[in-house]
PDB file of C-alpha atoms in Angstrom:
ATOM      1  CA  UNK A  51      96.095 184.656 -37.599  1.00 66.00           C
ATOM      2  CA  UNK A  52      94.701 186.947 -34.198  1.00 67.00           C
ATOM      3  CA  UNK A  53      95.618 183.929 -31.901  1.00 69.00           C
ATOM      4  CA  UNK A  54      99.164 183.670 -33.430  1.00 73.00           C
ATOM      5  CA  UNK A  55      99.559 187.276 -33.375  1.00 71.00           C
ATOM      6  CA  UNK A  56      98.425 187.604 -29.586  1.00 73.00           C
ATOM      7  CA  UNK A  57     101.318 184.596 -29.199  1.00 74.00           C
ATOM      8  CA  UNK A  58     103.971 186.418 -30.924  1.00 73.00           C
ATOM      9  CA  UNK A  59     103.459 189.618 -28.525  1.00 74.00           C
ATOM     10  CA  UNK A  60     103.294 187.462 -25.281  1.00 74.00           C
ATOM     11  CA  UNK A  61     106.402 185.986 -26.364  1.00 73.00           C
ATOM     12  CA  UNK A  62     107.695 189.565 -27.037  1.00 74.00           C
ATOM     13  CA  UNK A  63     106.669 190.758 -23.559  1.00 72.00           C
ATOM     14  CA  UNK A  64     108.330 188.379 -21.871  1.00 73.00           C
ATOM     15  CA  UNK A  65     111.565 188.174 -23.920  1.00 64.00           C
ATOM     16  CA  UNK A  66     111.982 192.243 -22.956  1.00 63.00           C
ATOM     17  CA  UNK A  67     110.276 192.123 -19.560  1.00 66.00           C
ATOM     18  CA  UNK A  68     113.502 189.517 -18.909  1.00 60.00           C
ATOM     19  CA  UNK A  69     115.627 192.163 -20.572  1.00 58.00           C
ATOM     20  CA  UNK A  70     114.509 195.019 -18.394  1.00 56.00           C
ATOM     21  CA  UNK A  71     115.084 192.282 -15.387  1.00 56.00           C
ATOM     22  CA  UNK A  72     118.302 191.310 -16.147  1.00 49.00           C
ATOM     23  CA  UNK A  73     119.542 195.469 -16.758  1.00 49.00           C
ATOM     24  CA  UNK A  74     117.682 196.144 -13.650  1.00 46.00           C
ATOM     25  CA  UNK A  75     119.914 193.219 -11.995  1.00 56.00           C
ATOM     26  CA  UNK A  76     122.585 194.058 -13.203  1.00 43.00           C
ATOM     27  CA  UNK A  77     122.508 198.263 -12.290  1.00 54.00           C
ATOM     28  CA  UNK A  78     121.771 197.235  -8.869  1.00 48.00           C
ATOM     29  CA  UNK A  79     125.479 194.985  -8.651  1.00 42.00           C
ATOM     30  CA  UNK A  80     126.857 197.396 -10.235  1.00 41.00           C
ATOM     31  CA  UNK A  81     125.463 200.155  -7.300  1.00 49.00           C
ATOM     32  CA  UNK A  82     127.051 197.972  -5.268  1.00 46.00           C
ATOM     33  CA  UNK A  83     130.328 197.517  -6.469  1.00 50.00           C
ATOM     34  CA  UNK A  84     130.503 201.070  -6.543  1.00 74.00           C
ATOM     35  CA  UNK A  85     129.648 201.315  -3.022  1.00 88.00           C
ATOM     36  CA  UNK A  86     131.523 198.938  -1.054  1.00 92.00           C
ATOM     37  CA  UNK A  87     135.045 198.619  -0.532  1.00 94.00           C
ATOM     38  CA  UNK A  88     136.617 195.608  -2.527  1.00 91.00           C
ATOM     39  CA  UNK A  89     139.246 194.728   0.267  1.00 95.00           C
ATOM     40  CA  UNK A  90     137.719 194.903   3.604  1.00 96.00           C
ATOM     41  CA  UNK A  91     133.531 194.647   2.345  1.00 94.00           C
ATOM     42  CA  UNK A  92     132.837 197.374   4.181  1.00 95.00           C
ATOM     43  CA  UNK A  93     131.006 200.589   2.294  1.00 95.00           C
ATOM     44  CA  UNK A  94     133.320 202.923   0.795  1.00 95.00           C
ATOM     45  CA  UNK A  95     133.852 206.337   1.638  1.00 93.00           C
ATOM     46  CA  UNK A  96     131.328 207.356  -1.529  1.00 92.00           C
ATOM     47  CA  UNK A  97     128.429 205.615  -0.425  1.00 93.00           C
ATOM     48  CA  UNK A  98     129.401 207.072   3.484  1.00 94.00           C
ATOM     49  CA  UNK A  99     129.162 210.820   2.153  1.00 93.00           C
ATOM     50  CA  UNK A 100     126.169 210.231   0.809  1.00 92.00           C
ATOM     51  CA  UNK A 101     124.353 207.577   3.522  1.00 93.00           C
ATOM     52  CA  UNK A 102     125.900 209.624   6.967  1.00 95.00           C
ATOM     53  CA  UNK A 103     123.980 212.773   5.367  1.00 95.00           C
ATOM     54  CA  UNK A 104     121.091 211.725   5.007  1.00 93.00           C
ATOM     55  CA  UNK A 105     120.987 209.802   8.479  1.00 94.00           C
ATOM     56  CA  UNK A 106     121.653 213.289  10.209  1.00 94.00           C
ATOM     57  CA  UNK A 107     119.148 215.200   8.026  1.00 93.00           C
ATOM     58  CA  UNK A 108     116.241 212.761   9.406  1.00 91.00           C
ATOM     59  CA  UNK A 109     117.757 212.831  12.781  1.00 90.00           C
ATOM     60  CA  UNK A 110     118.017 217.091  12.928  1.00 89.00           C
ATOM     61  CA  UNK A 111     114.600 217.632  14.350  1.00 87.00           C
ATOM     62  CA  UNK A 112     115.070 214.352  16.758  1.00 87.00           C
ATOM     63  CA  UNK A 113     115.680 214.277  20.637  1.00 89.00           C
ATOM     64  CA  UNK A 114     117.964 210.823  20.324  1.00 90.00           C
ATOM     65  CA  UNK A 115     121.430 211.090  20.300  1.00 95.00           C
ATOM     66  CA  UNK A 116     123.809 210.468  17.754  1.00 96.00           C
ATOM     67  CA  UNK A 117     128.182 209.542  17.437  1.00 97.00           C
ATOM     68  CA  UNK A 118     130.669 208.874  15.264  1.00 98.00           C
ATOM     69  CA  UNK A 119     133.828 207.332  15.420  1.00 98.00           C
ATOM     70  CA  UNK A 120     137.275 207.685  13.767  1.00 98.00           C
ATOM     71  CA  UNK A 121     138.877 204.534  14.396  1.00 98.00           C
ATOM     72  CA  UNK A 122     142.423 204.309  12.709  1.00 98.00           C
ATOM     73  CA  UNK A 123     144.987 201.483  13.207  1.00 98.00           C
ATOM     74  CA  UNK A 124     147.736 201.804  15.155  1.00 98.00           C
ATOM     75  CA  UNK A 125     151.189 201.186  13.585  1.00 95.00           C
ATOM     76  CA  UNK A 126     149.805 200.152  10.989  1.00 96.00           C
ATOM     77  CA  UNK A 127     152.551 201.191   8.385  1.00 95.00           C
ATOM     78  CA  UNK A 128     155.235 199.007  10.627  1.00 93.00           C
ATOM     79  CA  UNK A 129     153.029 196.202   9.650  1.00 92.00           C
ATOM     80  CA  UNK A 130     152.967 197.024   5.603  1.00 93.00           C
ATOM     81  CA  UNK A 131     156.779 197.569   6.535  1.00 93.00           C
ATOM     82  CA  UNK A 132     157.899 194.192   8.623  1.00 92.00           C
ATOM     83  CA  UNK A 133     155.398 191.596   7.235  1.00 92.00           C
ATOM     84  CA  UNK A 134     154.538 192.665   3.108  1.00 93.00           C
ATOM     85  CA  UNK A 135     151.210 194.891   1.984  1.00 93.00           C
ATOM     86  CA  UNK A 136     149.505 191.265   1.903  1.00 94.00           C
ATOM     87  CA  UNK A 137     149.831 191.043   5.306  1.00 94.00           C
ATOM     88  CA  UNK A 138     148.854 194.131   5.790  1.00 95.00           C
ATOM     89  CA  UNK A 139     145.438 193.541   3.922  1.00 96.00           C
ATOM     90  CA  UNK A 140     144.519 190.964   6.177  1.00 95.00           C
ATOM     91  CA  UNK A 141     145.093 193.338   9.162  1.00 96.00           C
ATOM     92  CA  UNK A 142     142.578 195.385   7.493  1.00 97.00           C
ATOM     93  CA  UNK A 143     139.829 192.921   6.710  1.00 96.00           C
ATOM     94  CA  UNK A 144     140.435 191.378  10.216  1.00 96.00           C
ATOM     95  CA  UNK A 145     139.873 195.161  11.811  1.00 97.00           C
ATOM     96  CA  UNK A 146     137.054 195.614   9.558  1.00 97.00           C
ATOM     97  CA  UNK A 147     135.267 192.229  10.553  1.00 96.00           C
ATOM     98  CA  UNK A 148     135.457 192.638  13.799  1.00 96.00           C
ATOM     99  CA  UNK A 149     134.414 196.303  13.809  1.00 96.00           C
ATOM    100  CA  UNK A 150     131.232 195.264  11.546  1.00 95.00           C
ATOM    101  CA  UNK A 151     130.233 192.321  13.963  1.00 95.00           C
ATOM    102  CA  UNK A 152     130.164 194.892  17.323  1.00 94.00           C
ATOM    103  CA  UNK A 153     128.048 197.559  15.815  1.00 95.00           C
ATOM    104  CA  UNK A 154     124.319 197.309  15.865  1.00 93.00           C
ATOM    105  CA  UNK A 155     122.714 196.354  12.742  1.00 92.00           C
ATOM    106  CA  UNK A 156     121.487 200.367  12.418  1.00 92.00           C
ATOM    107  CA  UNK A 157     124.794 201.473  12.869  1.00 96.00           C
ATOM    108  CA  UNK A 158     126.623 202.586   9.978  1.00 96.00           C
ATOM    109  CA  UNK A 159     130.332 201.398   8.744  1.00 96.00           C
ATOM    110  CA  UNK A 160     132.780 202.226   6.428  1.00 97.00           C
ATOM    111  CA  UNK A 161     136.177 201.918   5.631  1.00 96.00           C
ATOM    112  CA  UNK A 162     137.377 206.046   5.193  1.00 95.00           C
ATOM    113  CA  UNK A 163     140.196 205.232   3.904  1.00 92.00           C
ATOM    114  CA  UNK A 164     143.699 203.938   4.278  1.00 94.00           C
ATOM    115  CA  UNK A 165     143.563 202.411   7.679  1.00 97.00           C
ATOM    116  CA  UNK A 166     140.936 204.140   9.189  1.00 98.00           C
ATOM    117  CA  UNK A 167     137.360 203.776   9.907  1.00 98.00           C
ATOM    118  CA  UNK A 168     134.365 205.690  10.114  1.00 97.00           C
ATOM    119  CA  UNK A 169     130.942 204.615  12.150  1.00 98.00           C
ATOM    120  CA  UNK A 170     127.601 206.774  12.543  1.00 97.00           C
ATOM    121  CA  UNK A 171     126.010 205.313  15.404  1.00 97.00           C
ATOM    122  CA  UNK A 172     121.950 206.708  15.649  1.00 95.00           C
ATOM    123  CA  UNK A 173     120.399 206.639  18.963  1.00 95.00           C
ATOM    124  CA  UNK A 174     123.804 206.771  20.969  1.00 96.00           C
ATOM    125  CA  UNK A 175     124.879 209.610  23.150  1.00 96.00           C
ATOM    126  CA  UNK A 176     127.919 210.578  24.262  1.00 95.00           C
ATOM    127  CA  UNK A 177     128.569 208.275  27.315  1.00 96.00           C
ATOM    128  CA  UNK A 178     127.148 205.256  25.110  1.00 97.00           C
ATOM    129  CA  UNK A 179     129.191 205.519  22.337  1.00 97.00           C
ATOM    130  CA  UNK A 180     132.592 206.218  24.655  1.00 97.00           C
ATOM    131  CA  UNK A 181     131.265 202.499  26.544  1.00 97.00           C
ATOM    132  CA  UNK A 182     130.851 201.066  22.274  1.00 97.00           C
ATOM    133  CA  UNK A 183     134.559 202.568  21.178  1.00 98.00           C
ATOM    134  CA  UNK A 184     136.241 201.389  24.388  1.00 97.00           C
ATOM    135  CA  UNK A 185     134.218 197.855  24.175  1.00 97.00           C
ATOM    136  CA  UNK A 186     135.765 197.638  20.197  1.00 97.00           C
ATOM    137  CA  UNK A 187     139.105 198.751  21.114  1.00 97.00           C
ATOM    138  CA  UNK A 188     139.480 196.039  23.847  1.00 97.00           C
ATOM    139  CA  UNK A 189     138.255 193.415  21.681  1.00 97.00           C
ATOM    140  CA  UNK A 190     140.524 194.348  18.923  1.00 96.00           C
ATOM    141  CA  UNK A 191     143.491 194.104  21.197  1.00 96.00           C
ATOM    142  CA  UNK A 192     142.640 190.300  22.723  1.00 96.00           C
ATOM    143  CA  UNK A 193     142.176 188.878  19.328  1.00 93.00           C
ATOM    144  CA  UNK A 194     145.216 187.428  18.299  1.00 91.00           C
ATOM    145  CA  UNK A 195     144.906 185.944  14.874  1.00 90.00           C
ATOM    146  CA  UNK A 196     147.509 184.396  12.686  1.00 92.00           C
ATOM    147  CA  UNK A 197     148.540 185.979   8.969  1.00 89.00           C
ATOM    148  CA  UNK A 198     149.420 184.130   5.915  1.00 86.00           C
ATOM    149  CA  UNK A 199     153.445 184.140   6.770  1.00 85.00           C
ATOM    150  CA  UNK A 200     152.603 182.155  10.040  1.00 89.00           C
ATOM    151  CA  UNK A 201     152.532 185.288  12.638  1.00 88.00           C
ATOM    152  CA  UNK A 202     150.510 185.831  14.828  1.00 92.00           C
ATOM    153  CA  UNK A 203     149.324 190.148  15.936  1.00 92.00           C
ATOM    154  CA  UNK A 204     146.415 191.656  17.476  1.00 93.00           C
ATOM    155  CA  UNK A 205     145.627 194.872  16.271  1.00 96.00           C
ATOM    156  CA  UNK A 206     145.259 198.418  18.153  1.00 97.00           C
ATOM    157  CA  UNK A 207     143.266 201.138  17.444  1.00 98.00           C
ATOM    158  CA  UNK A 208     142.998 204.569  18.449  1.00 98.00           C
ATOM    159  CA  UNK A 209     139.558 206.076  18.187  1.00 98.00           C
ATOM    160  CA  UNK A 210     138.314 209.779  17.905  1.00 98.00           C
ATOM    161  CA  UNK A 211     134.399 210.132  19.101  1.00 97.00           C
ATOM    162  CA  UNK A 212     132.019 213.285  18.521  1.00 97.00           C
ATOM    163  CA  UNK A 213     128.691 213.445  19.638  1.00 96.00           C
ATOM    164  CA  UNK A 214     126.655 215.881  16.724  1.00 95.00           C
ATOM    165  CA  UNK A 215     125.094 218.404  18.542  1.00 91.00           C
ATOM    166  CA  UNK A 216     122.916 218.619  15.074  1.00 90.00           C
ATOM    167  CA  UNK A 217     123.772 222.258  13.724  1.00 89.00           C
ATOM    168  CA  UNK A 218     127.286 220.550  11.796  1.00 92.00           C
ATOM    169  CA  UNK A 219     127.932 219.416   8.609  1.00 94.00           C
ATOM    170  CA  UNK A 220     129.133 215.863   8.164  1.00 94.00           C
ATOM    171  CA  UNK A 221     133.133 217.422   7.370  1.00 95.00           C
ATOM    172  CA  UNK A 222     132.541 219.490  10.784  1.00 95.00           C
ATOM    173  CA  UNK A 223     131.697 216.552  12.621  1.00 96.00           C
ATOM    174  CA  UNK A 224     134.642 214.942  10.624  1.00 96.00           C
ATOM    175  CA  UNK A 225     136.606 217.059  11.748  1.00 96.00           C
ATOM    176  CA  UNK A 226     135.845 217.153  15.191  1.00 96.00           C
ATOM    177  CA  UNK A 227     136.480 213.114  15.573  1.00 97.00           C
ATOM    178  CA  UNK A 228     140.240 213.535  14.064  1.00 96.00           C
ATOM    179  CA  UNK A 229     140.944 216.098  16.352  1.00 96.00           C
ATOM    180  CA  UNK A 230     139.662 213.359  19.082  1.00 97.00           C
ATOM    181  CA  UNK A 231     141.619 210.848  17.237  1.00 97.00           C
ATOM    182  CA  UNK A 232     144.812 213.114  17.016  1.00 96.00           C
ATOM    183  CA  UNK A 233     145.061 213.556  20.598  1.00 96.00           C
ATOM    184  CA  UNK A 234     144.799 209.912  21.015  1.00 97.00           C
ATOM    185  CA  UNK A 235     147.724 209.037  19.267  1.00 96.00           C
ATOM    186  CA  UNK A 236     149.273 212.335  20.751  1.00 95.00           C
ATOM    187  CA  UNK A 237     149.381 210.254  24.579  1.00 95.00           C
ATOM    188  CA  UNK A 238     149.944 207.225  22.788  1.00 95.00           C
ATOM    189  CA  UNK A 239     147.548 204.907  20.713  1.00 97.00           C
ATOM    190  CA  UNK A 240     145.307 202.446  21.582  1.00 97.00           C
ATOM    191  CA  UNK A 241     142.915 204.509  23.394  1.00 97.00           C
ATOM    192  CA  UNK A 242     139.570 206.206  22.817  1.00 98.00           C
ATOM    193  CA  UNK A 243     138.907 210.567  23.280  1.00 97.00           C
ATOM    194  CA  UNK A 244     135.893 212.071  23.546  1.00 97.00           C
ATOM    195  CA  UNK A 245     136.008 215.697  21.315  1.00 95.00           C
ATOM    196  CA  UNK A 246     134.806 217.154  24.398  1.00 83.00           C
ATOM    197  CA  UNK A 247     137.715 216.203  25.859  1.00 69.00           C
ATOM    198  CA  UNK A 248     140.436 217.562  23.660  1.00 70.00           C
ATOM    199  CA  UNK A 249     142.362 220.943  24.741  1.00 66.00           C
ATOM    200  CA  UNK A 250     140.473 222.413  21.570  1.00 64.00           C
ATOM    201  CA  UNK A 251     136.991 221.391  22.183  1.00 62.00           C
ATOM    202  CA  UNK A 252     134.620 224.393  21.400  1.00 45.00           C
ATOM    203  CA  UNK A 253     137.253 226.204  19.187  1.00 42.00           C
ATOM    204  CA  UNK A 254     136.833 226.308  15.383  1.00 37.00           C
TER     205      UNK A 254
END
């Protein structure tokens, strides 16, 4: 009887462990879905707003620099109007894939919304970030790809860059990068602008 009870208890424990394992796996899958942009496969804005501040807190008292890029596809509405939203989605996937391939494993990248992407670069100062952003812009502009309709395109982007001064919040850092991005758009697009080089730099 005791042996039978032990065997029954063992079966129930294995069954419970299996159910717990399935529940944990399901939770992880749901978390991944909640933090991933379904179209591009990049992380989404929700993930970015959780992870970027964590990295910033870890770096606040470190000597290493940290920089932020705001990347926006130029004339994206024109693509949608000319080729349709399905082809526009293909442009977004292509852009996201190339951005991901150009960044380092330790860099954080997310789709910020619409045709805009955001990348946080740990251990990267302003000069290095400008080089990375220019390399990314040039790679996109020089890489042609074919849409489902047969049309061949390359993607041009404007990029706003800012080096974190370790005092500002994520939202303030984004505002600075957005200001630089706005200047890039106003000055003809398909270019990289540093926040330090904008006319309103230093004004809050």
